[in-house]
């Protein structure tokens, strides 16, 4: 099956209210263009700032670009002027740097907080305590050019479905706790980015609002 057919099949299994981020990292711009032309899909995700910048420069401005990998502070400048959502804010310092670059571009950058839910220690992210500490900090409250739209998480890389489900459930609970306690049900704080090619249906059952699908659409990397 080509990417457009793979996308359509996945789209048919994903409820209307759940967004799909087509993760096009390492894939050529031509594949992105083809998927866009054949399906009208506009949300694409990348995990390298320079690669994202170059694809954006070579493709239609109708595409909404999401960033979803570990972001180094010195690379924010390449994407700050246009990125629609940064899924992977994993430290207070990074959020402050994103705010700085956003000020320079005179825009507000929507961000998700990446929360640590996996049992592996290779994954980046905040603990829920670190998030609460940050949200209470005056310095955070003065960041005028970032807007928090929700949370993101990655489950442990394991075939153990029970464990993956429980990690997604944990993220859902964190989201609800933050929404209640810190965001007073702000309608902008509404996204739970969880689920990839191998676990997106499970993630949706556990409350995902945004799934990030790469190999399931574009093939292996
Ligand atoms: C690569 C990547 C994905 C997509 O992974 P697939 O298994 O190919 O669907 C999703 N999220 C993040 C953060 C990624 O880096």
PDB file of C-alpha atoms and ligand atoms in Angstrom:
ATOM      1  CA  UNK A   1       0.000   0.000   0.000  1.00  0.00           C
ATOM      2  CA  UNK A   2       1.212   3.557  -0.656  1.00  0.00           C
ATOM      3  CA  UNK A   3       1.300   6.208   2.084  1.00  0.00           C
ATOM      4  CA  UNK A   4      -2.008   7.763   1.061  1.00  0.00           C
ATOM      5  CA  UNK A   5      -3.830   4.428   1.332  1.00  0.00           C
ATOM      6  CA  UNK A   6      -2.123   3.623   4.637  1.00  0.00           C
ATOM      7  CA  UNK A   7      -3.144   7.032   5.933  1.00  0.00           C
ATOM      8  CA  UNK A   8      -6.769   6.599   4.829  1.00  0.00           C
ATOM      9  CA  UNK A   9      -6.997   3.196   6.473  1.00  0.00           C
ATOM     10  CA  UNK A  10      -5.610   4.563   9.742  1.00  0.00           C
ATOM     11  CA  UNK A  11      -7.856   7.632   9.510  1.00  0.00           C
ATOM     12  CA  UNK A  12     -10.878   5.320   9.189  1.00  0.00           C
ATOM     13  CA  UNK A  13      -9.960   3.632  12.494  1.00  0.00           C
ATOM     14  CA  UNK A  14      -9.323   6.876  14.372  1.00  0.00           C
ATOM     15  CA  UNK A  15     -12.341   8.743  15.753  1.00  0.00           C
ATOM     16  CA  UNK A  16     -13.029  12.152  14.142  1.00  0.00           C
ATOM     17  CA  UNK A  17     -12.109  14.105  17.267  1.00  0.00           C
ATOM     18  CA  UNK A  18      -8.614  12.599  17.415  1.00  0.00           C
ATOM     19  CA  UNK A  19      -5.944  14.325  15.339  1.00  0.00           C
ATOM     20  CA  UNK A  20      -3.299  12.415  13.426  1.00  0.00           C
ATOM     21  CA  UNK A  21       0.219  13.789  13.186  1.00  0.00           C
ATOM     22  CA  UNK A  22       1.875  12.172  10.162  1.00  0.00           C
ATOM     23  CA  UNK A  23       5.459  11.719  11.352  1.00  0.00           C
ATOM     24  CA  UNK A  24       7.583  12.275   8.260  1.00  0.00           C
ATOM     25  CA  UNK A  25      11.059  12.353   9.853  1.00  0.00           C
ATOM     26  CA  UNK A  26      13.804  10.982   7.560  1.00  0.00           C
ATOM     27  CA  UNK A  27      11.312  10.796   4.656  1.00  0.00           C
ATOM     28  CA  UNK A  28      11.766  13.004   1.578  1.00  0.00           C
ATOM     29  CA  UNK A  29       9.647  16.123   1.047  1.00  0.00           C
ATOM     30  CA  UNK A  30       8.157  14.470  -2.053  1.00  0.00           C
ATOM     31  CA  UNK A  31       6.417  11.874   0.142  1.00  0.00           C
ATOM     32  CA  UNK A  32       4.905  14.608   2.274  1.00  0.00           C
ATOM     33  CA  UNK A  33       3.712  16.465  -0.785  1.00  0.00           C
ATOM     34  CA  UNK A  34       2.171  13.304  -2.223  1.00  0.00           C
ATOM     35  CA  UNK A  35       0.273  12.532   0.980  1.00  0.00           C
ATOM     36  CA  UNK A  36      -0.953  16.116   1.157  1.00  0.00           C
ATOM     37  CA  UNK A  37      -2.042  16.136  -2.515  1.00  0.00           C
ATOM     38  CA  UNK A  38      -3.825  12.781  -2.314  1.00  0.00           C
ATOM     39  CA  UNK A  39      -5.557  13.157   1.047  1.00  0.00           C
ATOM     40  CA  UNK A  40      -5.523  16.847   1.949  1.00  0.00           C
ATOM     41  CA  UNK A  41      -3.867  15.953   5.249  1.00  0.00           C
ATOM     42  CA  UNK A  42      -1.982  18.951   6.646  1.00  0.00           C
ATOM     43  CA  UNK A  43      -0.487  17.966  10.028  1.00  0.00           C
ATOM     44  CA  UNK A  44       3.072  16.645   9.790  1.00  0.00           C
ATOM     45  CA  UNK A  45       5.631  15.991  12.517  1.00  0.00           C
ATOM     46  CA  UNK A  46       9.426  16.073  12.504  1.00  0.00           C
ATOM     47  CA  UNK A  47      12.057  15.511  15.175  1.00  0.00           C
ATOM     48  CA  UNK A  48      15.030  17.482  13.812  1.00  0.00           C
ATOM     49  CA  UNK A  49      14.862  21.277  13.661  1.00  0.00           C
ATOM     50  CA  UNK A  50      17.013  21.751  10.549  1.00  0.00           C
ATOM     51  CA  UNK A  51      15.210  18.998   8.646  1.00  0.00           C
ATOM     52  CA  UNK A  52      11.883  20.542   9.591  1.00  0.00           C
ATOM     53  CA  UNK A  53      13.029  23.984   8.480  1.00  0.00           C
ATOM     54  CA  UNK A  54      14.231  22.715   5.129  1.00  0.00           C
ATOM     55  CA  UNK A  55      11.042  20.748   4.431  1.00  0.00           C
ATOM     56  CA  UNK A  56       8.931  23.731   5.361  1.00  0.00           C
ATOM     57  CA  UNK A  57      10.907  25.886   2.893  1.00  0.00           C
ATOM     58  CA  UNK A  58      10.338  23.371   0.111  1.00  0.00           C
ATOM     59  CA  UNK A  59       6.644  22.641   0.594  1.00  0.00           C
ATOM     60  CA  UNK A  60       3.279  24.372   0.504  1.00  0.00           C
ATOM     61  CA  UNK A  61       2.593  26.767   3.354  1.00  0.00           C
ATOM     62  CA  UNK A  62      -0.712  24.929   3.962  1.00  0.00           C
ATOM     63  CA  UNK A  63       1.171  22.369   6.031  1.00  0.00           C
ATOM     64  CA  UNK A  64       1.055  22.658   9.808  1.00  0.00           C
ATOM     65  CA  UNK A  65       4.367  21.550  11.225  1.00  0.00           C
ATOM     66  CA  UNK A  66       4.687  19.906  14.615  1.00  0.00           C
ATOM     67  CA  UNK A  67       7.968  19.252  16.395  1.00  0.00           C
ATOM     68  CA  UNK A  68       8.145  16.072  18.435  1.00  0.00           C
ATOM     69  CA  UNK A  69      11.685  15.060  19.342  1.00  0.00           C
ATOM     70  CA  UNK A  70      14.125  16.211  21.960  1.00  0.00           C
ATOM     71  CA  UNK A  71      14.707  19.880  21.117  1.00  0.00           C
ATOM     72  CA  UNK A  72      18.078  21.496  21.808  1.00  0.00           C
ATOM     73  CA  UNK A  73      17.912  25.132  22.899  1.00  0.00           C
ATOM     74  CA  UNK A  74      20.243  26.329  20.155  1.00  0.00           C
ATOM     75  CA  UNK A  75      17.979  24.832  17.461  1.00  0.00           C
ATOM     76  CA  UNK A  76      14.721  26.529  18.486  1.00  0.00           C
ATOM     77  CA  UNK A  77      15.498  29.504  16.278  1.00  0.00           C
ATOM     78  CA  UNK A  78      15.140  27.411  13.118  1.00  0.00           C
ATOM     79  CA  UNK A  79      11.486  26.604  13.768  1.00  0.00           C
ATOM     80  CA  UNK A  80      10.227  29.344  16.106  1.00  0.00           C
ATOM     81  CA  UNK A  81       8.680  31.541  13.412  1.00  0.00           C
ATOM     82  CA  UNK A  82       6.256  28.924  12.111  1.00  0.00           C
ATOM     83  CA  UNK A  83       6.013  25.745  14.225  1.00  0.00           C
ATOM     84  CA  UNK A  84       2.384  25.053  15.114  1.00  0.00           C
ATOM     85  CA  UNK A  85       2.976  22.831  18.140  1.00  0.00           C
ATOM     86  CA  UNK A  86       6.036  21.636  20.052  1.00  0.00           C
ATOM     87  CA  UNK A  87       5.091  18.277  21.603  1.00  0.00           C
ATOM     88  CA  UNK A  88       8.293  17.649  23.458  1.00  0.00           C
ATOM     89  CA  UNK A  89       8.981  20.353  26.032  1.00  0.00           C
ATOM     90  CA  UNK A  90      10.929  18.371  28.613  1.00  0.00           C
ATOM     91  CA  UNK A  91      12.425  21.030  30.892  1.00  0.00           C
ATOM     92  CA  UNK A  92      11.682  24.414  32.392  1.00  0.00           C
ATOM     93  CA  UNK A  93      14.880  25.767  30.862  1.00  0.00           C
ATOM     94  CA  UNK A  94      13.773  24.681  27.384  1.00  0.00           C
ATOM     95  CA  UNK A  95      10.400  26.350  27.863  1.00  0.00           C
ATOM     96  CA  UNK A  96      12.162  29.593  28.836  1.00  0.00           C
ATOM     97  CA  UNK A  97      14.329  29.374  25.707  1.00  0.00           C
ATOM     98  CA  UNK A  98      11.283  28.728  23.519  1.00  0.00           C
ATOM     99  CA  UNK A  99       9.635  31.773  25.061  1.00  0.00           C
ATOM    100  CA  UNK A 100      12.711  33.881  24.224  1.00  0.00           C
ATOM    101  CA  UNK A 101      12.671  32.850  20.575  1.00  0.00           C
ATOM    102  CA  UNK A 102       8.911  33.348  20.398  1.00  0.00           C
ATOM    103  CA  UNK A 103       9.333  36.912  21.661  1.00  0.00           C
ATOM    104  CA  UNK A 104      11.818  37.572  18.849  1.00  0.00           C
ATOM    105  CA  UNK A 105       9.263  36.314  16.312  1.00  0.00           C
ATOM    106  CA  UNK A 106       6.492  38.233  17.993  1.00  0.00           C
ATOM    107  CA  UNK A 107       4.281  35.176  18.326  1.00  0.00           C
ATOM    108  CA  UNK A 108       2.942  32.776  20.912  1.00  0.00           C
ATOM    109  CA  UNK A 109       4.190  29.200  20.479  1.00  0.00           C
ATOM    110  CA  UNK A 110       1.820  26.409  21.558  1.00  0.00           C
ATOM    111  CA  UNK A 111       3.598  23.686  23.535  1.00  0.00           C
ATOM    112  CA  UNK A 112       2.870  20.360  25.181  1.00  0.00           C
ATOM    113  CA  UNK A 113       4.679  19.222  28.305  1.00  0.00           C
ATOM    114  CA  UNK A 114       6.348  15.875  27.806  1.00  0.00           C
ATOM    115  CA  UNK A 115       5.745  13.783  30.892  1.00  0.00           C
ATOM    116  CA  UNK A 116       7.808  10.835  31.899  1.00  0.00           C
ATOM    117  CA  UNK A 117       5.572   7.743  31.989  1.00  0.00           C
ATOM    118  CA  UNK A 118       7.828   4.915  30.797  1.00  0.00           C
ATOM    119  CA  UNK A 119       9.811   2.513  32.922  1.00  0.00           C
ATOM    120  CA  UNK A 120      12.893   3.052  30.744  1.00  0.00           C
ATOM    121  CA  UNK A 121      15.370   5.731  31.734  1.00  0.00           C
ATOM    122  CA  UNK A 122      16.182   6.740  28.177  1.00  0.00           C
ATOM    123  CA  UNK A 123      13.041   8.822  27.718  1.00  0.00           C
ATOM    124  CA  UNK A 124      13.011  12.561  28.248  1.00  0.00           C
ATOM    125  CA  UNK A 125      10.322  14.298  30.220  1.00  0.00           C
ATOM    126  CA  UNK A 126       9.072  15.929  33.386  1.00  0.00           C
ATOM    127  CA  UNK A 127       7.810  14.109  36.447  1.00  0.00           C
ATOM    128  CA  UNK A 128       4.422  15.368  37.584  1.00  0.00           C
ATOM    129  CA  UNK A 129       6.080  16.958  40.637  1.00  0.00           C
ATOM    130  CA  UNK A 130       8.483  18.896  38.408  1.00  0.00           C
ATOM    131  CA  UNK A 131       5.552  20.161  36.347  1.00  0.00           C
ATOM    132  CA  UNK A 132       3.698  21.343  39.436  1.00  0.00           C
ATOM    133  CA  UNK A 133       6.822  23.073  40.732  1.00  0.00           C
ATOM    134  CA  UNK A 134       7.295  24.838  37.415  1.00  0.00           C
ATOM    135  CA  UNK A 135       3.681  25.943  37.160  1.00  0.00           C
ATOM    136  CA  UNK A 136       3.879  27.467  40.634  1.00  0.00           C
ATOM    137  CA  UNK A 137       7.072  29.363  39.818  1.00  0.00           C
ATOM    138  CA  UNK A 138       6.764  33.137  39.244  1.00  0.00           C
ATOM    139  CA  UNK A 139       9.249  32.880  36.393  1.00  0.00           C
ATOM    140  CA  UNK A 140       6.929  30.474  34.587  1.00  0.00           C
ATOM    141  CA  UNK A 141       3.932  32.688  35.119  1.00  0.00           C
ATOM    142  CA  UNK A 142       5.753  35.558  33.423  1.00  0.00           C
ATOM    143  CA  UNK A 143       6.434  33.639  30.202  1.00  0.00           C
ATOM    144  CA  UNK A 144       4.199  35.584  27.851  1.00  0.00           C
ATOM    145  CA  UNK A 145       4.935  33.959  24.508  1.00  0.00           C
ATOM    146  CA  UNK A 146       4.288  30.290  25.144  1.00  0.00           C
ATOM    147  CA  UNK A 147       0.907  28.667  25.587  1.00  0.00           C
ATOM    148  CA  UNK A 148       0.518  25.238  27.161  1.00  0.00           C
ATOM    149  CA  UNK A 149      -1.990  23.132  25.244  1.00  0.00           C
ATOM    150  CA  UNK A 150      -1.631  19.831  27.055  1.00  0.00           C
ATOM    151  CA  UNK A 151       0.674  16.895  27.617  1.00  0.00           C
ATOM    152  CA  UNK A 152       2.628  14.334  25.628  1.00  0.00           C
ATOM    153  CA  UNK A 153       4.061  10.982  26.600  1.00  0.00           C
ATOM    154  CA  UNK A 154       5.743   7.905  25.234  1.00  0.00           C
ATOM    155  CA  UNK A 155       5.081   4.458  26.607  1.00  0.00           C
ATOM    156  CA  UNK A 156       7.807   1.931  27.283  1.00  0.00           C
ATOM    157  CA  UNK A 157       8.982   0.026  24.214  1.00  0.00           C
ATOM    158  CA  UNK A 158       7.568  -3.367  25.178  1.00  0.00           C
ATOM    159  CA  UNK A 159       5.146  -5.972  23.859  1.00  0.00           C
ATOM    160  CA  UNK A 160       3.409  -5.920  27.269  1.00  0.00           C
ATOM    161  CA  UNK A 161       0.054  -4.374  26.399  1.00  0.00           C
ATOM    162  CA  UNK A 162      -1.030  -4.172  30.036  1.00  0.00           C
ATOM    163  CA  UNK A 163       1.989  -2.076  30.885  1.00  0.00           C
ATOM    164  CA  UNK A 164       1.545   0.247  27.892  1.00  0.00           C
ATOM    165  CA  UNK A 165      -2.119   0.716  28.751  1.00  0.00           C
ATOM    166  CA  UNK A 166      -1.292   1.535  32.339  1.00  0.00           C
ATOM    167  CA  UNK A 167       1.314   4.118  31.270  1.00  0.00           C
ATOM    168  CA  UNK A 168      -1.186   5.805  28.948  1.00  0.00           C
ATOM    169  CA  UNK A 169      -3.721   5.751  31.746  1.00  0.00           C
ATOM    170  CA  UNK A 170      -1.202   7.466  34.009  1.00  0.00           C
ATOM    171  CA  UNK A 171      -0.708  10.238  31.433  1.00  0.00           C
ATOM    172  CA  UNK A 172      -4.466  10.682  31.139  1.00  0.00           C
ATOM    173  CA  UNK A 173      -4.685  11.061  34.915  1.00  0.00           C
ATOM    174  CA  UNK A 174      -1.831  13.596  34.970  1.00  0.00           C
ATOM    175  CA  UNK A 175      -3.591  15.595  32.260  1.00  0.00           C
ATOM    176  CA  UNK A 176      -6.836  15.659  34.217  1.00  0.00           C
ATOM    177  CA  UNK A 177      -5.103  16.612  37.443  1.00  0.00           C
ATOM    178  CA  UNK A 178      -3.269  19.503  35.743  1.00  0.00           C
ATOM    179  CA  UNK A 179      -6.366  20.659  33.919  1.00  0.00           C
ATOM    180  CA  UNK A 180      -8.330  20.778  37.151  1.00  0.00           C
ATOM    181  CA  UNK A 181      -5.672  22.094  39.497  1.00  0.00           C
ATOM    182  CA  UNK A 182      -3.583  24.396  37.358  1.00  0.00           C
ATOM    183  CA  UNK A 183      -5.535  25.336  34.259  1.00  0.00           C
ATOM    184  CA  UNK A 184      -9.026  25.751  35.743  1.00  0.00           C
ATOM    185  CA  UNK A 185     -10.459  23.873  32.780  1.00  0.00           C
ATOM    186  CA  UNK A 186      -8.938  26.377  30.298  1.00  0.00           C
ATOM    187  CA  UNK A 187     -10.286  25.150  26.930  1.00  0.00           C
ATOM    188  CA  UNK A 188      -6.848  25.683  25.355  1.00  0.00           C
ATOM    189  CA  UNK A 189      -5.336  23.073  27.656  1.00  0.00           C
ATOM    190  CA  UNK A 190      -6.976  20.173  25.843  1.00  0.00           C
ATOM    191  CA  UNK A 191      -4.482  17.870  24.142  1.00  0.00           C
ATOM    192  CA  UNK A 192      -3.120  14.492  25.173  1.00  0.00           C
ATOM    193  CA  UNK A 193      -0.525  13.488  22.584  1.00  0.00           C
ATOM    194  CA  UNK A 194      -0.003   9.753  22.977  1.00  0.00           C
ATOM    195  CA  UNK A 195       0.101   6.739  20.689  1.00  0.00           C
ATOM    196  CA  UNK A 196       2.324   5.816  17.749  1.00  0.00           C
ATOM    197  CA  UNK A 197       2.105   3.211  14.965  1.00  0.00           C
ATOM    198  CA  UNK A 198       2.168   0.203  17.279  1.00  0.00           C
ATOM    199  CA  UNK A 199      -0.032   1.487  20.074  1.00  0.00           C
ATOM    200  CA  UNK A 200      -2.318   4.232  18.755  1.00  0.00           C
ATOM    201  CA  UNK A 201      -5.568   2.289  19.157  1.00  0.00           C
ATOM    202  CA  UNK A 202      -4.670   1.510  22.766  1.00  0.00           C
ATOM    203  CA  UNK A 203      -3.789   5.178  23.324  1.00  0.00           C
ATOM    204  CA  UNK A 204      -7.148   6.283  21.930  1.00  0.00           C
ATOM    205  CA  UNK A 205      -8.951   3.906  24.274  1.00  0.00           C
ATOM    206  CA  UNK A 206      -7.061   5.583  27.111  1.00  0.00           C
ATOM    207  CA  UNK A 207      -8.058   9.103  26.066  1.00  0.00           C
ATOM    208  CA  UNK A 208      -5.522  10.270  23.459  1.00  0.00           C
ATOM    209  CA  UNK A 209      -6.573  13.355  21.447  1.00  0.00           C
ATOM    210  CA  UNK A 210      -3.572  13.280  19.117  1.00  0.00           C
ATOM    211  CA  UNK A 211      -1.710  10.268  17.742  1.00  0.00           C
ATOM    212  CA  UNK A 212       1.745  10.505  16.150  1.00  0.00           C
ATOM    213  CA  UNK A 213       2.090   7.990  13.342  1.00  0.00           C
ATOM    214  CA  UNK A 214       5.224   7.518  11.262  1.00  0.00           C
ATOM    215  CA  UNK A 215       6.062   4.048   9.973  1.00  0.00           C
ATOM    216  CA  UNK A 216       2.389   3.053   9.754  1.00  0.00           C
ATOM    217  CA  UNK A 217       1.948   5.708   7.071  1.00  0.00           C
ATOM    218  CA  UNK A 218       5.343   6.150   5.413  1.00  0.00           C
ATOM    219  CA  UNK A 219       6.856   2.692   5.957  1.00  0.00           C
ATOM    220  CA  UNK A 220       9.897   1.706   8.005  1.00  0.00           C
ATOM    221  CA  UNK A 221      12.841   4.019   8.528  1.00  0.00           C
TER     222      UNK A 221
HETATM  223  C1  LIG B   1       9.250   8.731  15.364  1.00  0.00           C
HETATM  224  C2  LIG B   1       8.288   9.185  16.377  1.00  0.00           C
HETATM  225  C3  LIG B   1       6.939   8.822  16.286  1.00  0.00           C
HETATM  226  C4  LIG B   1       6.383   7.906  15.215  1.00  0.00           C
HETATM  227  O1  LIG B   1       6.796   6.591  15.448  1.00  0.00           O
HETATM  228  P1  LIG B   1       6.220   5.361  14.587  1.00  0.00           P
HETATM  229  O2  LIG B   1       6.422   4.185  15.456  1.00  0.00           O
HETATM  230  O3  LIG B   1       7.015   5.329  13.332  1.00  0.00           O
HETATM  231  O4  LIG B   1       4.781   5.636  14.338  1.00  0.00           O
HETATM  232  C5  LIG B   1       6.080   9.320  17.244  1.00  0.00           C
HETATM  233  N1  LIG B   1       6.506  10.138  18.241  1.00  0.00           N
HETATM  234  C6  LIG B   1       7.791  10.499  18.352  1.00  0.00           C
HETATM  235  C7  LIG B   1       8.198  11.385  19.484  1.00  0.00           C
HETATM  236  C8  LIG B   1       8.725  10.040  17.431  1.00  0.00           C
HETATM  237  O5  LIG B   1      10.005  10.402  17.569  1.00  0.00           O
END
